[in-house]
Short mmCIF file of N, CA, C and O in Angstrom, two decimals:
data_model
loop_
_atom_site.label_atom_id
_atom_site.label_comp_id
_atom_site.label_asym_id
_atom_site.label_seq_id
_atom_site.Cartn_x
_atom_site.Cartn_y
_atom_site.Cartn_z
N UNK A 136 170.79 54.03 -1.31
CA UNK A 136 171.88 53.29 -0.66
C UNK A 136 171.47 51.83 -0.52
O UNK A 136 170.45 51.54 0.11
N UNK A 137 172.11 51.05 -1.02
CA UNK A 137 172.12 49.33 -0.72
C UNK A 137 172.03 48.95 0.78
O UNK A 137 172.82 49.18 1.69
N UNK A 138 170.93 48.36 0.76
CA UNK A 138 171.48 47.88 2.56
C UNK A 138 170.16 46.25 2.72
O UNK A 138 168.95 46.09 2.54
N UNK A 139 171.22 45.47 3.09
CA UNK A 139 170.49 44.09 3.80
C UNK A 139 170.43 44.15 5.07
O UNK A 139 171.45 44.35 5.73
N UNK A 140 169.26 43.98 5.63
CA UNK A 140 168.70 43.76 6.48
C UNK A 140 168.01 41.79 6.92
O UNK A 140 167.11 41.12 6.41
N UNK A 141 169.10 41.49 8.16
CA UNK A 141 168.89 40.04 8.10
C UNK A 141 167.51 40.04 9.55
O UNK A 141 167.65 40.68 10.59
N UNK A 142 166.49 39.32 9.24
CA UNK A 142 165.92 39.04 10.79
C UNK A 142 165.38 37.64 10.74
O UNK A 142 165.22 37.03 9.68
N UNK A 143 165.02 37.01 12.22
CA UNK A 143 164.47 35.52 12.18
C UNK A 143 165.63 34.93 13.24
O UNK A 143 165.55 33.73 13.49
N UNK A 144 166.55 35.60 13.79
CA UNK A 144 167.28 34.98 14.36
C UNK A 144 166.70 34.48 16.15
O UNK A 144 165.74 34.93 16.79
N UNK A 145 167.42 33.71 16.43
CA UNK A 145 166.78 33.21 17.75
C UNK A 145 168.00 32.25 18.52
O UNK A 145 169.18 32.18 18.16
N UNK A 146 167.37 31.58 19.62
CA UNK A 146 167.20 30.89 20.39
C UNK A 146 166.34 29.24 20.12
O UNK A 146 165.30 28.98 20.72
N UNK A 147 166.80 28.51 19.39
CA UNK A 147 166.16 26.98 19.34
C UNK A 147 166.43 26.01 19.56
O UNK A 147 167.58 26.13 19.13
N UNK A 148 166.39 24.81 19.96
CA UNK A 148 166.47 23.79 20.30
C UNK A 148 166.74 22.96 19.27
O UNK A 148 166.38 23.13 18.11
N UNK A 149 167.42 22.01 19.75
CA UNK A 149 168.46 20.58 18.76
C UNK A 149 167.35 20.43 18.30
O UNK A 149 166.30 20.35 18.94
N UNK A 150 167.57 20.32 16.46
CA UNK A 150 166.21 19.40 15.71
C UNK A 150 164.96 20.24 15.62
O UNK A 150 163.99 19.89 14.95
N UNK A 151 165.03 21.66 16.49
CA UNK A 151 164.55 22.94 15.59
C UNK A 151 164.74 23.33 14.33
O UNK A 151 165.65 22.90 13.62
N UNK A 152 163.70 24.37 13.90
CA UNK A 152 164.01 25.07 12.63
C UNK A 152 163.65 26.57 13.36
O UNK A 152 163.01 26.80 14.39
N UNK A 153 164.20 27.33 12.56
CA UNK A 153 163.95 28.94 12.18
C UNK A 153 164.03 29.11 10.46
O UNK A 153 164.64 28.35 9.70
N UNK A 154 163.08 30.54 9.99
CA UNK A 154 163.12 30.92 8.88
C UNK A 154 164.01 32.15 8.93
O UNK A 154 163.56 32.89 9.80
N UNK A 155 165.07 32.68 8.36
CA UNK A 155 165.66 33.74 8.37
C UNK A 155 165.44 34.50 7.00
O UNK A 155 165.49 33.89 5.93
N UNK A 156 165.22 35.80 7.07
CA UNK A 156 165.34 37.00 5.96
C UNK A 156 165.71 37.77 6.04
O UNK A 156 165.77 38.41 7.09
N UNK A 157 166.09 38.07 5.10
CA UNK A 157 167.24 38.86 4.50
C UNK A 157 166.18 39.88 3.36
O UNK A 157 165.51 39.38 2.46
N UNK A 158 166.24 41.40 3.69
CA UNK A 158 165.52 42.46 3.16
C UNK A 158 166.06 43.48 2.21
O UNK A 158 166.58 44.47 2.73
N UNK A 159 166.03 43.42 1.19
CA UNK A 159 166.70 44.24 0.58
C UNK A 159 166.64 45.43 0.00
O UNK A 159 165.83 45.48 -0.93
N UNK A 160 167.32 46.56 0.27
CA UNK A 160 166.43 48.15 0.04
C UNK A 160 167.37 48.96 -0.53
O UNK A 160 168.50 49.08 -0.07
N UNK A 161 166.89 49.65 -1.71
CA UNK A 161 168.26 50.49 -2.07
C UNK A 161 168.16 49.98 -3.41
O UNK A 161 168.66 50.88 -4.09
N UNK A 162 167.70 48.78 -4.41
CA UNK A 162 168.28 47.99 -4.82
C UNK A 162 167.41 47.49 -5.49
O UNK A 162 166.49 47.35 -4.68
N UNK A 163 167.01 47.06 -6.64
CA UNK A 163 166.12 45.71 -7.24
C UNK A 163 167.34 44.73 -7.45
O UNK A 163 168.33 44.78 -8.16
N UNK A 164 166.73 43.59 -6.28
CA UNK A 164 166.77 42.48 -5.93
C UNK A 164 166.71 41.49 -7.13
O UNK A 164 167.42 40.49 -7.24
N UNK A 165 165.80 41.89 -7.99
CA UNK A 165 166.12 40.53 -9.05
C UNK A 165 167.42 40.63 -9.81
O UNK A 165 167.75 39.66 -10.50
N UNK A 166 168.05 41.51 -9.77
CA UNK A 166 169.52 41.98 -10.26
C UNK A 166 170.58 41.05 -9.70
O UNK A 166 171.42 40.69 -10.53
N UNK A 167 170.72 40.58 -8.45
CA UNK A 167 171.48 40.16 -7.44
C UNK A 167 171.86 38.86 -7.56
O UNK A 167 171.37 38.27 -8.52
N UNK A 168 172.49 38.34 -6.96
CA UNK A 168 172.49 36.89 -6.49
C UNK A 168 173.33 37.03 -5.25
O UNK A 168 174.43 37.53 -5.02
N UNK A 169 172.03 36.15 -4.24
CA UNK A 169 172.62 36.13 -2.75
C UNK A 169 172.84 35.01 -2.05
O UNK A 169 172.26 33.92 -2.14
N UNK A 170 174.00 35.46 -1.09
CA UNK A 170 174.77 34.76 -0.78
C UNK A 170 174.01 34.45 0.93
O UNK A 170 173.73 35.48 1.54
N UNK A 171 173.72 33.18 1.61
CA UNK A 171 174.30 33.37 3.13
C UNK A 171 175.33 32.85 3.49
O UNK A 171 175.83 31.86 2.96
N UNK A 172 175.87 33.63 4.70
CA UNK A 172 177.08 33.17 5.69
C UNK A 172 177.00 32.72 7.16
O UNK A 172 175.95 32.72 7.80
N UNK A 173 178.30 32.30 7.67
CA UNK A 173 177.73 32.20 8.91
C UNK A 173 179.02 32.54 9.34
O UNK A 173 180.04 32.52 8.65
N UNK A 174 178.87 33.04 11.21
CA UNK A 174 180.43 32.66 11.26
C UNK A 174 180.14 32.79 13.05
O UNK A 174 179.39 33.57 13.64
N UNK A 175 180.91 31.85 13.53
CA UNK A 175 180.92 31.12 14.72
C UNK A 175 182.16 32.17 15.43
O UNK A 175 182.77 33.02 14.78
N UNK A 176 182.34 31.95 16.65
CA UNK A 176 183.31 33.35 17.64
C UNK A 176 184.48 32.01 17.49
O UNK A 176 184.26 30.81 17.66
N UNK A 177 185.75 32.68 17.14
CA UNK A 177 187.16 31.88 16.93
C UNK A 177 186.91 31.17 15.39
O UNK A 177 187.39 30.07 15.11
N UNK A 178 186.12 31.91 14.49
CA UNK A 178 185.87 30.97 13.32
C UNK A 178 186.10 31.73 12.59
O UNK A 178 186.33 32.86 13.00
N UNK A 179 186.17 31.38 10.77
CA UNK A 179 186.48 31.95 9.96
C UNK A 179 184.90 32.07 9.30
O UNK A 179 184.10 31.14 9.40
N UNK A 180 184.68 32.96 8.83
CA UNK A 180 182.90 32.88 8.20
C UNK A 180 183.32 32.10 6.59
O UNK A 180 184.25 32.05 5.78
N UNK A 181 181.67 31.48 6.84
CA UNK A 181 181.92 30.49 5.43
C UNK A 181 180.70 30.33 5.34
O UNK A 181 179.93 30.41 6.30
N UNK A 182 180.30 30.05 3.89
CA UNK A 182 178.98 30.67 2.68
C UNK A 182 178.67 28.76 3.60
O UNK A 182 179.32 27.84 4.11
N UNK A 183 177.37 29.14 3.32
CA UNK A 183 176.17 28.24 3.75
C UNK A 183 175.04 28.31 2.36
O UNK A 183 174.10 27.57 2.65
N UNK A 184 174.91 28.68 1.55
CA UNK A 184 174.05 28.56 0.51
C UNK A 184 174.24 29.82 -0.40
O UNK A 184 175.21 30.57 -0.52
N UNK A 185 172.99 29.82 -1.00
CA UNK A 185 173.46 31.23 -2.45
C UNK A 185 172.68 30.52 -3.36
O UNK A 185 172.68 29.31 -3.58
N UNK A 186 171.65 31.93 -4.15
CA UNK A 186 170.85 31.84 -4.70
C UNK A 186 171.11 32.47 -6.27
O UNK A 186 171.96 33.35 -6.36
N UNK A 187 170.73 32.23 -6.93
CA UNK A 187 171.21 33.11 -8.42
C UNK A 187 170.28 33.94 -8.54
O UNK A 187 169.25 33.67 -7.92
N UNK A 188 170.31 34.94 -9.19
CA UNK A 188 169.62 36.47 -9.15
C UNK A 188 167.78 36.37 -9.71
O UNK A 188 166.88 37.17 -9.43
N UNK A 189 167.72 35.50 -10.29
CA UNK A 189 166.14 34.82 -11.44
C UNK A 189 165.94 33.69 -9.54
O UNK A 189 164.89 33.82 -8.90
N UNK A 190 166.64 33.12 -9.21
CA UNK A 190 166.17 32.08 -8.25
C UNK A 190 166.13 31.04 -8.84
O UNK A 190 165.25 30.27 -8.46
N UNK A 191 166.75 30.73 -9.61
CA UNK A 191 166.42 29.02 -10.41
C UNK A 191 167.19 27.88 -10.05
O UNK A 191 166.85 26.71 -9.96
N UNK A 192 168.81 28.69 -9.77
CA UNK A 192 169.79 27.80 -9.46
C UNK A 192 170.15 28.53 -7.81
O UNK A 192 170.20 29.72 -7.49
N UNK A 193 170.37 27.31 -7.02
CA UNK A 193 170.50 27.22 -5.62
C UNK A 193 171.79 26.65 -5.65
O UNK A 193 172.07 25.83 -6.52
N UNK A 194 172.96 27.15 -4.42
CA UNK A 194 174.14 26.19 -3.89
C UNK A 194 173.99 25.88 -2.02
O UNK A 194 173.55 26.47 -1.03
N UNK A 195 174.46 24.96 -2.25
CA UNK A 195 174.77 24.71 -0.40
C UNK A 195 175.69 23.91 -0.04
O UNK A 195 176.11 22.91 -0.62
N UNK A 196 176.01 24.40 1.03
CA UNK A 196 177.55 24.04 2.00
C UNK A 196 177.54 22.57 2.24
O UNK A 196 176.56 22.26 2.92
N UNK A 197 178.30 21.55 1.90
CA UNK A 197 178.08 20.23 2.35
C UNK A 197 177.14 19.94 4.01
O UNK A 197 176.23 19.14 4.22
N UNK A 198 177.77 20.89 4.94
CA UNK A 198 176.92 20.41 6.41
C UNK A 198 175.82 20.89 6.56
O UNK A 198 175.19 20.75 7.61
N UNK A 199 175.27 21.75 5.25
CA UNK A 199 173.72 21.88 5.71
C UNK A 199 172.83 21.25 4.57
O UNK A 199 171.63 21.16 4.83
N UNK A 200 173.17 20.89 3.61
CA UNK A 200 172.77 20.21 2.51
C UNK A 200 171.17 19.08 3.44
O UNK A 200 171.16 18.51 4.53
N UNK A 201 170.46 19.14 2.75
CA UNK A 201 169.22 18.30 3.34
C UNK A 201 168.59 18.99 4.55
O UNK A 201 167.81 18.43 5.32
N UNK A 202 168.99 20.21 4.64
CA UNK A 202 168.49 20.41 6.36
C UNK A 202 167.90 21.89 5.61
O UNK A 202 166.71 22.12 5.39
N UNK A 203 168.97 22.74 5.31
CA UNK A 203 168.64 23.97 4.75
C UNK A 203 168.02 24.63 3.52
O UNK A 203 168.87 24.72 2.63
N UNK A 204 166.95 25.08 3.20
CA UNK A 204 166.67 25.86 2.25
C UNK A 204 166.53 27.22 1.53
O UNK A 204 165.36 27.44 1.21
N UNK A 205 167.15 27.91 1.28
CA UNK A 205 167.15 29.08 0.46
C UNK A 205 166.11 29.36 -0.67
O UNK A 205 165.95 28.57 -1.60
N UNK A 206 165.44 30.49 -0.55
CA UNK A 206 164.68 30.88 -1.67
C UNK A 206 164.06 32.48 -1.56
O UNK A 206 163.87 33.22 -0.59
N UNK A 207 163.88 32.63 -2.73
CA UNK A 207 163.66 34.32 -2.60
C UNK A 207 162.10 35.00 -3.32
O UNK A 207 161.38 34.28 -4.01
N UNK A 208 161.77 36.39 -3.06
CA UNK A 208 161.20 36.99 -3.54
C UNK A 208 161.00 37.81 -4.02
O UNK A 208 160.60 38.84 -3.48
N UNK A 209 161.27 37.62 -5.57
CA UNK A 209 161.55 39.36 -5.70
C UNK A 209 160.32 40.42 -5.46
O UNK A 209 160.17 41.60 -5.14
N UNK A 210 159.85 39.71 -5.67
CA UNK A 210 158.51 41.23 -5.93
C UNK A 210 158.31 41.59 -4.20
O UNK A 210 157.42 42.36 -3.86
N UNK A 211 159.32 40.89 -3.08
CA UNK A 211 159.03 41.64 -2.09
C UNK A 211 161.01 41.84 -1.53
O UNK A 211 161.49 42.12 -0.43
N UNK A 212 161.71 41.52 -2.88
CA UNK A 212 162.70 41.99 -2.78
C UNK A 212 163.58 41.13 -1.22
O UNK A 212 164.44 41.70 -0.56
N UNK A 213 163.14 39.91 -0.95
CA UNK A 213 163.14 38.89 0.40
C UNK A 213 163.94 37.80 -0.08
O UNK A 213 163.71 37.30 -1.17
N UNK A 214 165.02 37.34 0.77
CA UNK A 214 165.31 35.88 0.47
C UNK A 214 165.08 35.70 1.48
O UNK A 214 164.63 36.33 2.43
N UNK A 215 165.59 34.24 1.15
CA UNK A 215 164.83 33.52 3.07
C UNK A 215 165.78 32.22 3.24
O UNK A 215 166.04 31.51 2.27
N UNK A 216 166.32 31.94 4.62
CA UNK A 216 166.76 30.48 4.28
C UNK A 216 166.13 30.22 5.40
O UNK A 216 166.20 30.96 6.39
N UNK A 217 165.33 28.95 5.34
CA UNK A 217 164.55 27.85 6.08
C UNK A 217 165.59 26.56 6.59
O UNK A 217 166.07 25.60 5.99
N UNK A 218 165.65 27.06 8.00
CA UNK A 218 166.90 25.57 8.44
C UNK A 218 165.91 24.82 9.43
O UNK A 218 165.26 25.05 10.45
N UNK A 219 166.18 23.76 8.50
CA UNK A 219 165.67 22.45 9.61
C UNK A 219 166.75 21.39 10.48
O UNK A 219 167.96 21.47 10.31
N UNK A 220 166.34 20.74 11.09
CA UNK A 220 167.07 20.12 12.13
C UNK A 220 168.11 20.55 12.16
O UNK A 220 169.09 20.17 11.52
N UNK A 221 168.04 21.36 12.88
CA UNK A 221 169.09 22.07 13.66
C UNK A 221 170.22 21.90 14.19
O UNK A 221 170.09 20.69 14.35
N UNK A 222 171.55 22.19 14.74
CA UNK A 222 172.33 20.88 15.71
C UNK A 222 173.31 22.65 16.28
O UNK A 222 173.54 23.72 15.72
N UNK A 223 173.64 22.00 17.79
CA UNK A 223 174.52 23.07 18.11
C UNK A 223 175.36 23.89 16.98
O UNK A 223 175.32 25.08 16.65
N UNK A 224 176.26 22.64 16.44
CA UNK A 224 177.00 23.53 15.46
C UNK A 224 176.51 24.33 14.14
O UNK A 224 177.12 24.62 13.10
N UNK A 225 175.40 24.55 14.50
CA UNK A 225 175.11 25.36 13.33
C UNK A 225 174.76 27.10 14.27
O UNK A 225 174.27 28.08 13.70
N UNK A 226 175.05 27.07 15.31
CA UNK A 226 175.07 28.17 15.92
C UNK A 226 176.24 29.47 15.85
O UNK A 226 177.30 29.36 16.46
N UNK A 227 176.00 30.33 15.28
CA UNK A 227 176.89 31.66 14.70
C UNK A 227 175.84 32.67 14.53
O UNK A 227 174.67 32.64 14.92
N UNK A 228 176.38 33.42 13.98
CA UNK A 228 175.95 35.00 13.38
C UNK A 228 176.18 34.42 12.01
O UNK A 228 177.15 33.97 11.42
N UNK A 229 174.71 34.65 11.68
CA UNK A 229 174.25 34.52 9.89
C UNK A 229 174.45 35.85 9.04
O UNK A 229 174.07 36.87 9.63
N UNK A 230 174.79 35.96 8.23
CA UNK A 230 174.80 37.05 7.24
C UNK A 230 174.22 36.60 6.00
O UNK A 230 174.11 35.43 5.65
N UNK A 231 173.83 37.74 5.29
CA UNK A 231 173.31 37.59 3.99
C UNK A 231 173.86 39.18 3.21
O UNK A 231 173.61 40.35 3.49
N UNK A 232 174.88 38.36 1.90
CA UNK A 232 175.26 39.16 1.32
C UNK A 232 175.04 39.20 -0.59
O UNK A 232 174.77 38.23 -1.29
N UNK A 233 175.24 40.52 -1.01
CA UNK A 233 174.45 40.48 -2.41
C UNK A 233 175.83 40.86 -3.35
O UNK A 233 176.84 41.46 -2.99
N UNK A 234 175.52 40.33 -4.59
CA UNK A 234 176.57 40.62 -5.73
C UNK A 234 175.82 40.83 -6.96
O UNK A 234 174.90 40.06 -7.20
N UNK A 235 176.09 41.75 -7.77
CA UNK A 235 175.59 42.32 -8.94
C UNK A 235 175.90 40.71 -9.88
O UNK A 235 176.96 40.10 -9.99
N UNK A 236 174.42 40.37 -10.48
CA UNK A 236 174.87 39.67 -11.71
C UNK A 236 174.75 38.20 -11.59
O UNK A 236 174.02 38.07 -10.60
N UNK A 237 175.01 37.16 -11.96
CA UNK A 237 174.84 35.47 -11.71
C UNK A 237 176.43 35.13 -10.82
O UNK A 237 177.58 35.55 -10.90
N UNK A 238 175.82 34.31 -10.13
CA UNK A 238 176.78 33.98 -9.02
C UNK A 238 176.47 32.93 -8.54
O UNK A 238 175.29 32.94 -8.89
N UNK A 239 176.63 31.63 -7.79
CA UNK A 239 176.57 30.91 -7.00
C UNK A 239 177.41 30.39 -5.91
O UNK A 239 177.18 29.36 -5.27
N UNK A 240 178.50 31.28 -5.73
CA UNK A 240 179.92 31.19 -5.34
C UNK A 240 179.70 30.99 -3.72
O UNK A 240 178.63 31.33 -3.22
N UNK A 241 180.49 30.56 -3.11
CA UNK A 241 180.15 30.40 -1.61
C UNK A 241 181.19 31.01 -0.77
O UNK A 241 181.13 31.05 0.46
N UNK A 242 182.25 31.52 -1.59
CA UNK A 242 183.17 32.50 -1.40
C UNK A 242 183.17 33.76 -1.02
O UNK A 242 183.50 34.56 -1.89
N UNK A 243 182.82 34.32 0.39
CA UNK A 243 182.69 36.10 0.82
C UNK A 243 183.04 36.64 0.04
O UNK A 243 182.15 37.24 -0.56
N UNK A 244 184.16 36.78 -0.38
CA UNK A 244 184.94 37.65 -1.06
C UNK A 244 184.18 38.18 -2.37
O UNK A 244 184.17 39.35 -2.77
N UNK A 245 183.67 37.29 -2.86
CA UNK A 245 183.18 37.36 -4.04
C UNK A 245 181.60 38.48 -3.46
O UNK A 245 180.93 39.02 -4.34
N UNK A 246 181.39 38.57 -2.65
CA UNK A 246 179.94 39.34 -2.64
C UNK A 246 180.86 40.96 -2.46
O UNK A 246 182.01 41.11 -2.05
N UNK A 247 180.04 41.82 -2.85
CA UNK A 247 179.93 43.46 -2.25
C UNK A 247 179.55 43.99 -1.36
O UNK A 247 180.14 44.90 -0.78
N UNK A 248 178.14 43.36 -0.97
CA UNK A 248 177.03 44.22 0.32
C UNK A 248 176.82 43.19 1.06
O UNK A 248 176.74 42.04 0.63
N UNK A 249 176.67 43.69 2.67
CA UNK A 249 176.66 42.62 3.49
C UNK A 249 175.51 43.58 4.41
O UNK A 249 175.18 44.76 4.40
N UNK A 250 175.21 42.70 4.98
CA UNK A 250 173.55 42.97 6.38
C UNK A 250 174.81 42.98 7.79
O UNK A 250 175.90 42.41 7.91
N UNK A 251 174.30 43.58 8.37
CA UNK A 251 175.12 43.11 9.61
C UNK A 251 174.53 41.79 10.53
O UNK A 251 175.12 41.71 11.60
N UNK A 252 173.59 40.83 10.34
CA UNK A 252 173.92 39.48 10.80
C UNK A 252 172.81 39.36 12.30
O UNK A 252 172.58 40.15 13.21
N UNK A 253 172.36 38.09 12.00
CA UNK A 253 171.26 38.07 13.24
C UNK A 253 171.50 36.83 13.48
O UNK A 253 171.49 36.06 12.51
N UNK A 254 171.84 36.20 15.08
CA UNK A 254 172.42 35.40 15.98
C UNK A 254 171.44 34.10 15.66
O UNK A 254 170.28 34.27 15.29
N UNK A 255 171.89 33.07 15.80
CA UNK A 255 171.06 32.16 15.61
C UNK A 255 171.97 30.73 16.85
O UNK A 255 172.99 30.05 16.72
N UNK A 256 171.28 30.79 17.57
CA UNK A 256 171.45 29.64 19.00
C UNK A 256 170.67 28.58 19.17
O UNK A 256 169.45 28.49 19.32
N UNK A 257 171.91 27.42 19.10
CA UNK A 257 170.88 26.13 18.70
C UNK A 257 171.33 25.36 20.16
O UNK A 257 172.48 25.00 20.39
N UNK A 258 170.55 25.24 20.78
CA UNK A 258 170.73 24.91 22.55
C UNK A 258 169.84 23.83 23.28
O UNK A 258 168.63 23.94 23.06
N UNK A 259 170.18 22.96 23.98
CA UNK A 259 168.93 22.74 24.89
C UNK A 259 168.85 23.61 26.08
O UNK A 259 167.90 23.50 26.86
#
């Protein structure tokens, strides 16, 4: 059975970072290309980056561009996105979701399998 597993979520401060991962089981991972999301309470969820299935080609959301990084592992079957400077509004429930095949799309719709999502609070 396919299943993502997201952890790294927290509690940080303006101009913090956290590393988040995303675990993937069920599945060889180098097959994939993954997606993260985010989605804020009264919000619509919307792709924040996405990795292509090899890892060569990376996308990202205009408001995290320079702050956020995405990258993966296959041989431990791990992506990861690394957010730096932080700012309230980047505070939601992150997801990380997978799609059979090359992708870079930032579009939910477009993924299949989703993690159920680990909180990420950017606060003083």
């Amino acid at each position: 059975q396919l299943q993502l597993v997201e952890s790294g979520g927290g509690l940080v401060q303006p101009g913090g970072s956290l590393r988040l991962s995303c675990a993937a089981s069920g599945f060889t991972a180098d097959y994939y290309s993954i997606g993260w999301f985010r989605q804020a309470p009264g919000k619509v969820r919307e792709g924040v980056s996405s990795i292509s299935s090899s890892g060569s080609s990376t996308n990202y959301a205009d408001s995290v561009k320079g702050r956020f990084t995405i990258s993966r592992d296959n041989a431990k079957n791990t992506v990861y996105l690394q957010m730096n400077s932080l700012k309230p509004e980047d505070s939601a429930v992150y997801y990380c979701a997978a799609v059979n095949g090359y992708t870079l799309t930032l579009r939910a719709g477009a993924y299949d399998y989703w993690g159920r999502g680990t909180q990420v609070t950017v606060s003083s």
